[in-house]
Every structure is written in C-alpha cells, then in structure tokens.
Amino acid sequence: MRWSRYYLYTTREVPNDAEVISHQLMVRAGLIKKVAAGIYTYLPFGWRSLAKLMAIVRRELDAISAAELTMPAIQPAELWQESGRWQRYGKELLRIKDRHERDFVFGPTHEEVITDIVRRDVKSYRQLPISLYQIQTKFRDEIRPRFGLMRGREFIMKDAYSFHASPESLDVTYDDMRRAYCKIFEACQLDYTVVEADTGSIGGSASHEFMVVAETGESAVVRCPKCGYAANVEKAQMRKLDAEAAIPKSTERKKVPTPGKSSVEDVAAFLRVAPRQVVKTLIYDTEKGLVAVVVRGDREINEVKLLNHLDVEHLALASEEKVREATGAAVGFAGPVGLSAGVRLIGDETVRGLADFVVGANEGDAHYTGVNWGTDVDLTEWADLLLVSGGDPCPRCDGTLEIFRGIEVGHIFKLGTKYSKAMACNYTDESGGDHPMIMGCYGLGIGRTVAAAIEQNHDKDGIIWPRPLAPFEVLLAGLNPDDPEVSRVTEELYAELRGQGVEVLYDDRDERPGVKFKDADLIGIPVRLVIGAKSLKDGKVEVSLRRDREKLLVPPGDAVGRVLELLAKA
RNA sequence: CGGGACGUGGCGCAGUCUGGUAGCGUACCUGAAUGGGGUUCAGGGGGUCCCGGGUUCAAAUCCCGGCGUCCCGACCA
C-alpha cells in the first residue's frame, strides 16, 4: 500500500478527551475516530489490526469445531421477556421500537437468540454437543464509557455458545475454549493471566476471566506466585488464619463516649486499640430490605460476595436517613448490639474469632468496648464477605497473594440450564425423556484486546505492534524522493516485498525525513526499511525493528532477506 | 444516577473575571528554498464562539434553560 493513496492521517497533538495511552495512540496513529461517547469508527489502519485478531480467533475456534454464524444485532423483545431479562437487565439494554411500536433491543449479548435457534433445530442428544460463535457489534448503554475502545458502548465481541447433554460434556468444551483462548492471547503475544471470576448477572456455575496485565486495567486481580491461584478480587478468597480464633473473653461490655469519632481510624486511635480490634458495621439497602454487615475494622466488604450471598439484584450503602432508621444514630456509630429488629445481621468470617472488640453503640458519639459474640450479640449468619487484597494468605497454599490490575479481554462461563430452562430449549435422551440443554458461553472483546495490546506495547514515541496484530508488517520509506537512485531502489524493493507476500506500507509521501521517522515511530509497524541518499551512496539501505530501532546496514540486494529474518523475530 | 470540569476555524488552546475589531500554535492551499528525526521564509483560505431565550446601544464574555463531552464513584467483553 502506498501511503500517499492510503487513508492514514496522524496527529501530533494528544486529543483532549483521551486519558489512557492506548486511547491516545489509537487516535493519534489514525486507528479510530470518535463519533459519540463510547462509539467509534474503525479507520482503515485500525480495522486491519482488528481483522488480524478476528482471523486468529476464527482459526483457533474452528480448530475446536466451533461453527461461525451471524445473528441479528436487533432482537425482538419477546425473546428477552421469555428469558426474564427484559425486566432484569437494566438501562444498559438499549430498547428500541419499530414503526409499528413493537419493542426490540439492540443486542448486548445473544443468549436468547442462540437458544431460540438451537431449540428449534436440535431435538436429540445425538446432535449434541454443539458450539457456535459469531463476531459482531454489540451495544451496551454503559453509564460511563471511557478509555476509547477499552470500554465503549458499541463494541465488537466474539461470542460463543455451547450446548450439551451432560455436565461432563460441558466441562470438555469449556476446557477446549479455555485452551483456545490461551492460544489466541499467546498468538497476540500478550502478557495475560487466567483468573477465577464471579459469574455476575449472566449467572452460572463456573467462570474464568482472561486478564491482560496493565496499570490502566479496570479490574483488580490477585495471584499467588507460589501455587498459581489467581482470581478477580470480586471472587477471591483468602486462607483463614487459626491464630485469629479463640481469644478468650476477658472483659465486660462497657459504653464509652467517642465524641465526633466516626471512622474506624479515629475510634481506634481515640480508644488506643488496633483498628482490627474494632468491628465496623455497614448498613446496606437492598430490595429485600436493610442489611447490616459486620467486618473487621481494617478490612473492606466485597460487595459482589454480599450480593451473591443475599441473592439480590441491587445493593448499595444505605442513605443517612435509612441508617438512622436502622440504628437510631448518625452514620459512623452503627453496631450489632441493639440494632433495629427488622435489620438482617450478617457477620464476615474475619470477625468470628474476635473477642473483646469495639463496636458502634447505635447512638451518637458512643461506642461499646469489650464486646463478645454470644454474651453481647447473638449472631448466627456468617459468610465470607471479605475483599481480599495484596499480602493476604493464599487460600490454596501457604503462599502470599499479590495484587495487580488487569484488562478483562475474555470471559468464559458455565451457564448451566438458566436459559435453556427459561426458554424450553430441550433435548430428548436415550430413554426418550426431555431435559433442558446444559449451556456454556464464551466472550472475547476484539477492540478491547487490540487496545490492551497497545497498552502493553508502546514507548514514548508510539505504538510497538506485536507482529500478529500489526496492520502492516513492514514500513518502507524513501527519504529523498527527488533523488532518482533513491526512488528507483525504493520502488524495486516495494515490488520485491510485495512479490514475497509481505504486507508493506510504503511511505511515498512528499514529506521531510523527520516527519517520516516520527510517523513511523507513532504507527509502530514492526520492521522498517529505510532508503536514503547518504547510505545508498555507500551501497547500503537500513533495516531495523521498531522495538529497539537498531539499524542494520545492508546492500539493497540483501534487504528483503534481512527484512524476512527480522519479521520472524518481531 | 451522584460529585467535578469543559464546550471558541480540522486538532490543541488563549480571550470570559472587568461586555466594545475573534486571536495564537498546528494542520490546510500557493510559491520559493531545503531534504537523515515534526525545516524555513513569503502569501492565502477557513468561525452559527455548543443550542435556545433574556439583559444591554453593544454579548464568546453577564443571567436563565437545555444539549454535548471528559474525569472521579456503582456495571461488564
């Protein structure tokens, strides 16, 4: 491709609405252009990279006998009413009406449509298992789109669905998918981790996320370097410490004034105890009423665990008024002793072994000291509600968990029969009985993966494409277009590279060398071949890798061979 | 949805407080020189100052209402 005829325009300025580096570089290097918040055009240069990733995805999914199809983006509301998600799915679901005022949605995901298709075609256990996938534009009306393609409202996703007659069959496909995902992300040369994940609103029994390690990632993940345990913090557990248990009761409960001390730190400092001796009580508002959760003062509640434990749809810290209603005191003085009767009380496992601790007194400016389970509070509901953090003990071995941030580029679920039951997607078994099919679903963010690759592969001057995702493999630049010898050699090399099947972008623009070098660094094509009058006088052209920019001077006749060698290394 | 900020040639910004000729950089067009890290000089085109209403002799600037965008918290590929 000759750059002079190509649609690729770079900018020197950083766009004022781009915060993270991958977003800035994708705009500056002419990959994407914003149309509205969270909605982007994929420009030709960016689309080439997405297309490469999609080809890798297709290759690996076809290899595990998944069949590609394409479902409609616009889906009738009836299917969503049938699955129950018309009511449950929140405002992220874009609902639209046609000219007859009939309800439709722009699909944020396709469980309903795929289940509807399969239930009509597949009747027998002999037809199972089945795996289907598509690569398609989705729309989720996110409250806050951000970071360019990392969290768009409209985005391209690969979504796959599998159908089975037994849990064992699902296990096999799930493992196939997991391995295929690993191959895909390895093919993209990404530094990623597979982590255990919460199943969230999609539901199901098991789930793993594929996290690309990056500072700007929106998810927090813990990993044990010793045994390899890795989990999203939403899901992560820690080992219970025996030492925390069975501290004997030694004091009587006593109410003490704590004027103006509402935070754990303040109360602990004021009473001269460690924050971990303070038990904090958080009042949550849910559709099932108010819930009080007690947790060790130095720790945080994992709201996802709480949501799952309570089996509720909505969960939020209660308002000032609701807290008053439940405790009779201002926020900061709630405690489990003498809580309003209608409030459900749940204890996190971490406070179970505590004795002689401090709690809020449910009245302004006062706390209790010397509080103990049993004698002072009758608490019967215990659960693991802890938000795990770095430094906590691994739940699987005696190692210590590390915490890092990641970009969720893929997510696989064992769905079970949630959708097949709701939508009567059944098969007939050997003995003629009907059963709902067991399902799995598997998502992979196409644009997000490319953004993550840039997030992980760049320097101060621009993108450094991993070769498998690079829009072009080689950048060819002639520096002195007026020099007939330069242009002759450059044209010859261009023809030769193309003859070898190399994807080459030929910078034939009438620009000064400085501009060409700066643009080359910015757009980050892995291998660079430069022809300039100076080195050509010595019978040499330059070959270099974008990553280290180490120049190799070779005769023009050897150039293509050296380019191919470097490509193999890129 | 709560909290904060912003909206001025394509892009990045100044001007708004204190109302009075719409400006700078860059990009673009023409010409010349230059030709190994965003070169230089000369000339030129391009604006509903987000939208609507109000105050005023006069509004980018003040007032009211809307819209859009970005950032920080609850969702997800």
PDB file of C-alpha atoms in Angstrom, chain A residues 147-259:
ATOM      1  CA  PHE A 147     -10.731   4.868  27.618  1.00  0.00           C
ATOM      2  CA  GLY A 148     -11.579   4.608  23.920  1.00  0.00           C
ATOM      3  CA  LEU A 149     -12.101   1.024  22.812  1.00  0.00           C
ATOM      4  CA  MET A 150     -11.425  -0.276  26.303  1.00  0.00           C
ATOM      5  CA  ARG A 151     -14.979   0.426  27.414  1.00  0.00           C
ATOM      6  CA  GLY A 152     -17.089   1.501  24.519  1.00  0.00           C
ATOM      7  CA  ARG A 153     -20.856   1.386  24.313  1.00  0.00           C
ATOM      8  CA  GLU A 154     -20.739  -0.045  20.835  1.00  0.00           C
ATOM      9  CA  PHE A 155     -18.022  -2.681  20.589  1.00  0.00           C
ATOM     10  CA  ILE A 156     -17.074  -5.767  18.636  1.00  0.00           C
ATOM     11  CA  MET A 157     -17.223  -9.003  20.538  1.00  0.00           C
ATOM     12  CA  LYS A 158     -16.645 -12.609  19.682  1.00  0.00           C
ATOM     13  CA  ASP A 159     -19.368 -14.508  21.492  1.00  0.00           C
ATOM     14  CA  ALA A 160     -19.639 -18.282  21.506  1.00  0.00           C
ATOM     15  CA  TYR A 161     -22.267 -20.592  22.953  1.00  0.00           C
ATOM     16  CA  SER A 162     -22.202 -24.314  23.552  1.00  0.00           C
ATOM     17  CA  PHE A 163     -24.994 -26.813  24.217  1.00  0.00           C
ATOM     18  CA  HIS A 164     -24.658 -30.154  25.977  1.00  0.00           C
ATOM     19  CA  ALA A 165     -26.476 -33.194  27.205  1.00  0.00           C
ATOM     20  CA  SER A 166     -24.313 -33.579  30.302  1.00  0.00           C
ATOM     21  CA  PRO A 167     -22.172 -31.504  32.666  1.00  0.00           C
ATOM     22  CA  GLU A 168     -19.179 -33.652  31.676  1.00  0.00           C
ATOM     23  CA  SER A 169     -19.660 -32.679  28.054  1.00  0.00           C
ATOM     24  CA  LEU A 170     -19.797 -29.016  29.038  1.00  0.00           C
ATOM     25  CA  ASP A 171     -16.570 -29.494  31.011  1.00  0.00           C
ATOM     26  CA  VAL A 172     -14.824 -30.803  27.907  1.00  0.00           C
ATOM     27  CA  THR A 173     -15.926 -27.891  25.698  1.00  0.00           C
ATOM     28  CA  TYR A 174     -15.211 -25.405  28.461  1.00  0.00           C
ATOM     29  CA  ASP A 175     -11.637 -26.675  28.666  1.00  0.00           C
ATOM     30  CA  ASP A 176     -11.342 -26.601  24.874  1.00  0.00           C
ATOM     31  CA  MET A 177     -12.486 -22.977  24.883  1.00  0.00           C
ATOM     32  CA  ARG A 178     -10.136 -22.117  27.683  1.00  0.00           C
ATOM     33  CA  ARG A 179      -7.204 -23.580  25.790  1.00  0.00           C
ATOM     34  CA  ALA A 180      -8.305 -21.876  22.554  1.00  0.00           C
ATOM     35  CA  TYR A 181      -8.424 -18.527  24.365  1.00  0.00           C
ATOM     36  CA  CYS A 182      -4.929 -19.138  25.713  1.00  0.00           C
ATOM     37  CA  LYS A 183      -3.701 -19.848  22.194  1.00  0.00           C
ATOM     38  CA  ILE A 184      -5.355 -16.681  20.903  1.00  0.00           C
ATOM     39  CA  PHE A 185      -3.805 -14.425  23.520  1.00  0.00           C
ATOM     40  CA  GLU A 186      -0.457 -16.167  23.179  1.00  0.00           C
ATOM     41  CA  ALA A 187      -0.638 -15.678  19.411  1.00  0.00           C
ATOM     42  CA  CYS A 188      -1.145 -11.964  20.114  1.00  0.00           C
ATOM     43  CA  GLN A 189       1.958 -12.046  22.323  1.00  0.00           C
ATOM     44  CA  LEU A 190       0.031 -10.650  25.258  1.00  0.00           C
ATOM     45  CA  ASP A 191       1.052 -10.936  28.898  1.00  0.00           C
ATOM     46  CA  TYR A 192      -2.165 -12.330  30.374  1.00  0.00           C
ATOM     47  CA  THR A 193      -3.465 -14.361  33.291  1.00  0.00           C
ATOM     48  CA  VAL A 194      -6.464 -16.654  33.596  1.00  0.00           C
ATOM     49  CA  VAL A 195      -8.347 -15.933  36.811  1.00  0.00           C
ATOM     50  CA  GLU A 196     -11.362 -17.330  38.604  1.00  0.00           C
ATOM     51  CA  ALA A 197     -14.261 -14.953  38.241  1.00  0.00           C
ATOM     52  CA  ASP A 198     -17.636 -14.128  39.640  1.00  0.00           C
ATOM     53  CA  THR A 199     -20.453 -15.218  37.364  1.00  0.00           C
ATOM     54  CA  GLY A 200     -22.251 -11.894  37.742  1.00  0.00           C
ATOM     55  CA  SER A 201     -25.620 -11.174  36.198  1.00  0.00           C
ATOM     56  CA  ILE A 202     -25.230 -13.712  33.382  1.00  0.00           C
ATOM     57  CA  GLY A 203     -25.336 -16.415  36.034  1.00  0.00           C
ATOM     58  CA  GLY A 204     -23.945 -19.916  36.026  1.00  0.00           C
ATOM     59  CA  SER A 205     -21.700 -22.205  37.979  1.00  0.00           C
ATOM     60  CA  ALA A 206     -18.089 -21.598  36.927  1.00  0.00           C
ATOM     61  CA  SER A 207     -16.319 -18.796  35.208  1.00  0.00           C
ATOM     62  CA  HIS A 208     -12.850 -17.637  34.252  1.00  0.00           C
ATOM     63  CA  GLU A 209     -11.610 -14.296  33.031  1.00  0.00           C
ATOM     64  CA  PHE A 210      -8.630 -13.603  30.812  1.00  0.00           C
ATOM     65  CA  MET A 211      -6.805 -10.586  32.156  1.00  0.00           C
ATOM     66  CA  VAL A 212      -4.158  -8.647  30.289  1.00  0.00           C
ATOM     67  CA  VAL A 213      -1.820  -7.220  32.881  1.00  0.00           C
ATOM     68  CA  ALA A 214      -1.894  -3.416  32.692  1.00  0.00           C
ATOM     69  CA  GLU A 215      -1.736  -0.490  35.100  1.00  0.00           C
ATOM     70  CA  THR A 216      -4.762   1.083  33.484  1.00  0.00           C
ATOM     71  CA  GLY A 217      -6.880  -2.051  33.791  1.00  0.00           C
ATOM     72  CA  GLU A 218     -10.292  -1.636  35.351  1.00  0.00           C
ATOM     73  CA  SER A 219     -10.232  -4.937  37.230  1.00  0.00           C
ATOM     74  CA  ALA A 220      -8.196  -5.881  40.284  1.00  0.00           C
ATOM     75  CA  VAL A 221      -6.822  -9.378  40.390  1.00  0.00           C
ATOM     76  CA  VAL A 222      -4.906 -11.402  42.980  1.00  0.00           C
ATOM     77  CA  ARG A 223      -2.410 -14.125  42.188  1.00  0.00           C
ATOM     78  CA  CYS A 224      -0.340 -16.484  44.298  1.00  0.00           C
ATOM     79  CA  PRO A 225       3.175 -16.735  42.899  1.00  0.00           C
ATOM     80  CA  LYS A 226       3.709 -19.995  44.735  1.00  0.00           C
ATOM     81  CA  CYS A 227       0.785 -22.154  43.596  1.00  0.00           C
ATOM     82  CA  GLY A 228      -0.645 -20.125  40.717  1.00  0.00           C
ATOM     83  CA  TYR A 229      -4.034 -19.450  42.300  1.00  0.00           C
ATOM     84  CA  ALA A 230      -5.469 -16.387  40.574  1.00  0.00           C
ATOM     85  CA  ALA A 231      -8.843 -14.709  40.935  1.00  0.00           C
ATOM     86  CA  ASN A 232     -10.677 -11.494  40.344  1.00  0.00           C
ATOM     87  CA  VAL A 233     -10.906  -9.688  43.695  1.00  0.00           C
ATOM     88  CA  GLU A 234     -14.686  -9.883  43.298  1.00  0.00           C
ATOM     89  CA  LYS A 235     -14.325 -13.631  43.700  1.00  0.00           C
ATOM     90  CA  ALA A 236     -11.018 -14.068  45.554  1.00  0.00           C
ATOM     91  CA  GLN A 237     -10.780 -15.832  48.873  1.00  0.00           C
ATOM     92  CA  MET A 238      -8.036 -15.963  51.469  1.00  0.00           C
ATOM     93  CA  ARG A 239      -6.909 -18.620  53.907  1.00  0.00           C
ATOM     94  CA  LYS A 240      -8.412 -18.347  57.379  1.00  0.00           C
ATOM     95  CA  LEU A 241      -5.793 -17.751  59.995  1.00  0.00           C
ATOM     96  CA  ASP A 242      -6.014 -20.043  63.010  1.00  0.00           C
ATOM     97  CA  ALA A 243      -4.246 -17.505  65.172  1.00  0.00           C
ATOM     98  CA  GLU A 244      -7.241 -15.219  64.909  1.00  0.00           C
ATOM     99  CA  ALA A 245      -9.549 -17.723  66.557  1.00  0.00           C
ATOM    100  CA  ALA A 246     -10.378 -18.390  70.170  1.00  0.00           C
ATOM    101  CA  ILE A 247      -9.102 -15.382  72.017  1.00  0.00           C
ATOM    102  CA  PRO A 248     -10.636 -15.772  75.468  1.00  0.00           C
ATOM    103  CA  LYS A 249     -13.175 -13.332  76.701  1.00  0.00           C
ATOM    104  CA  SER A 250     -11.683 -11.187  79.430  1.00  0.00           C
ATOM    105  CA  THR A 251     -13.716  -8.035  79.825  1.00  0.00           C
ATOM    106  CA  GLU A 252     -17.271  -6.812  80.288  1.00  0.00           C
ATOM    107  CA  ARG A 253     -19.096  -4.711  77.724  1.00  0.00           C
ATOM    108  CA  LYS A 254     -18.859  -1.010  78.524  1.00  0.00           C
ATOM    109  CA  LYS A 255     -20.285   2.025  76.748  1.00  0.00           C
ATOM    110  CA  VAL A 256     -17.675   4.733  76.199  1.00  0.00           C
ATOM    111  CA  PRO A 257     -18.059   8.243  74.788  1.00  0.00           C
ATOM    112  CA  THR A 258     -16.350   8.770  71.417  1.00  0.00           C
ATOM    113  CA  PRO A 259     -17.293  12.339  70.532  1.00  0.00           C
TER     114      PRO A 259
END
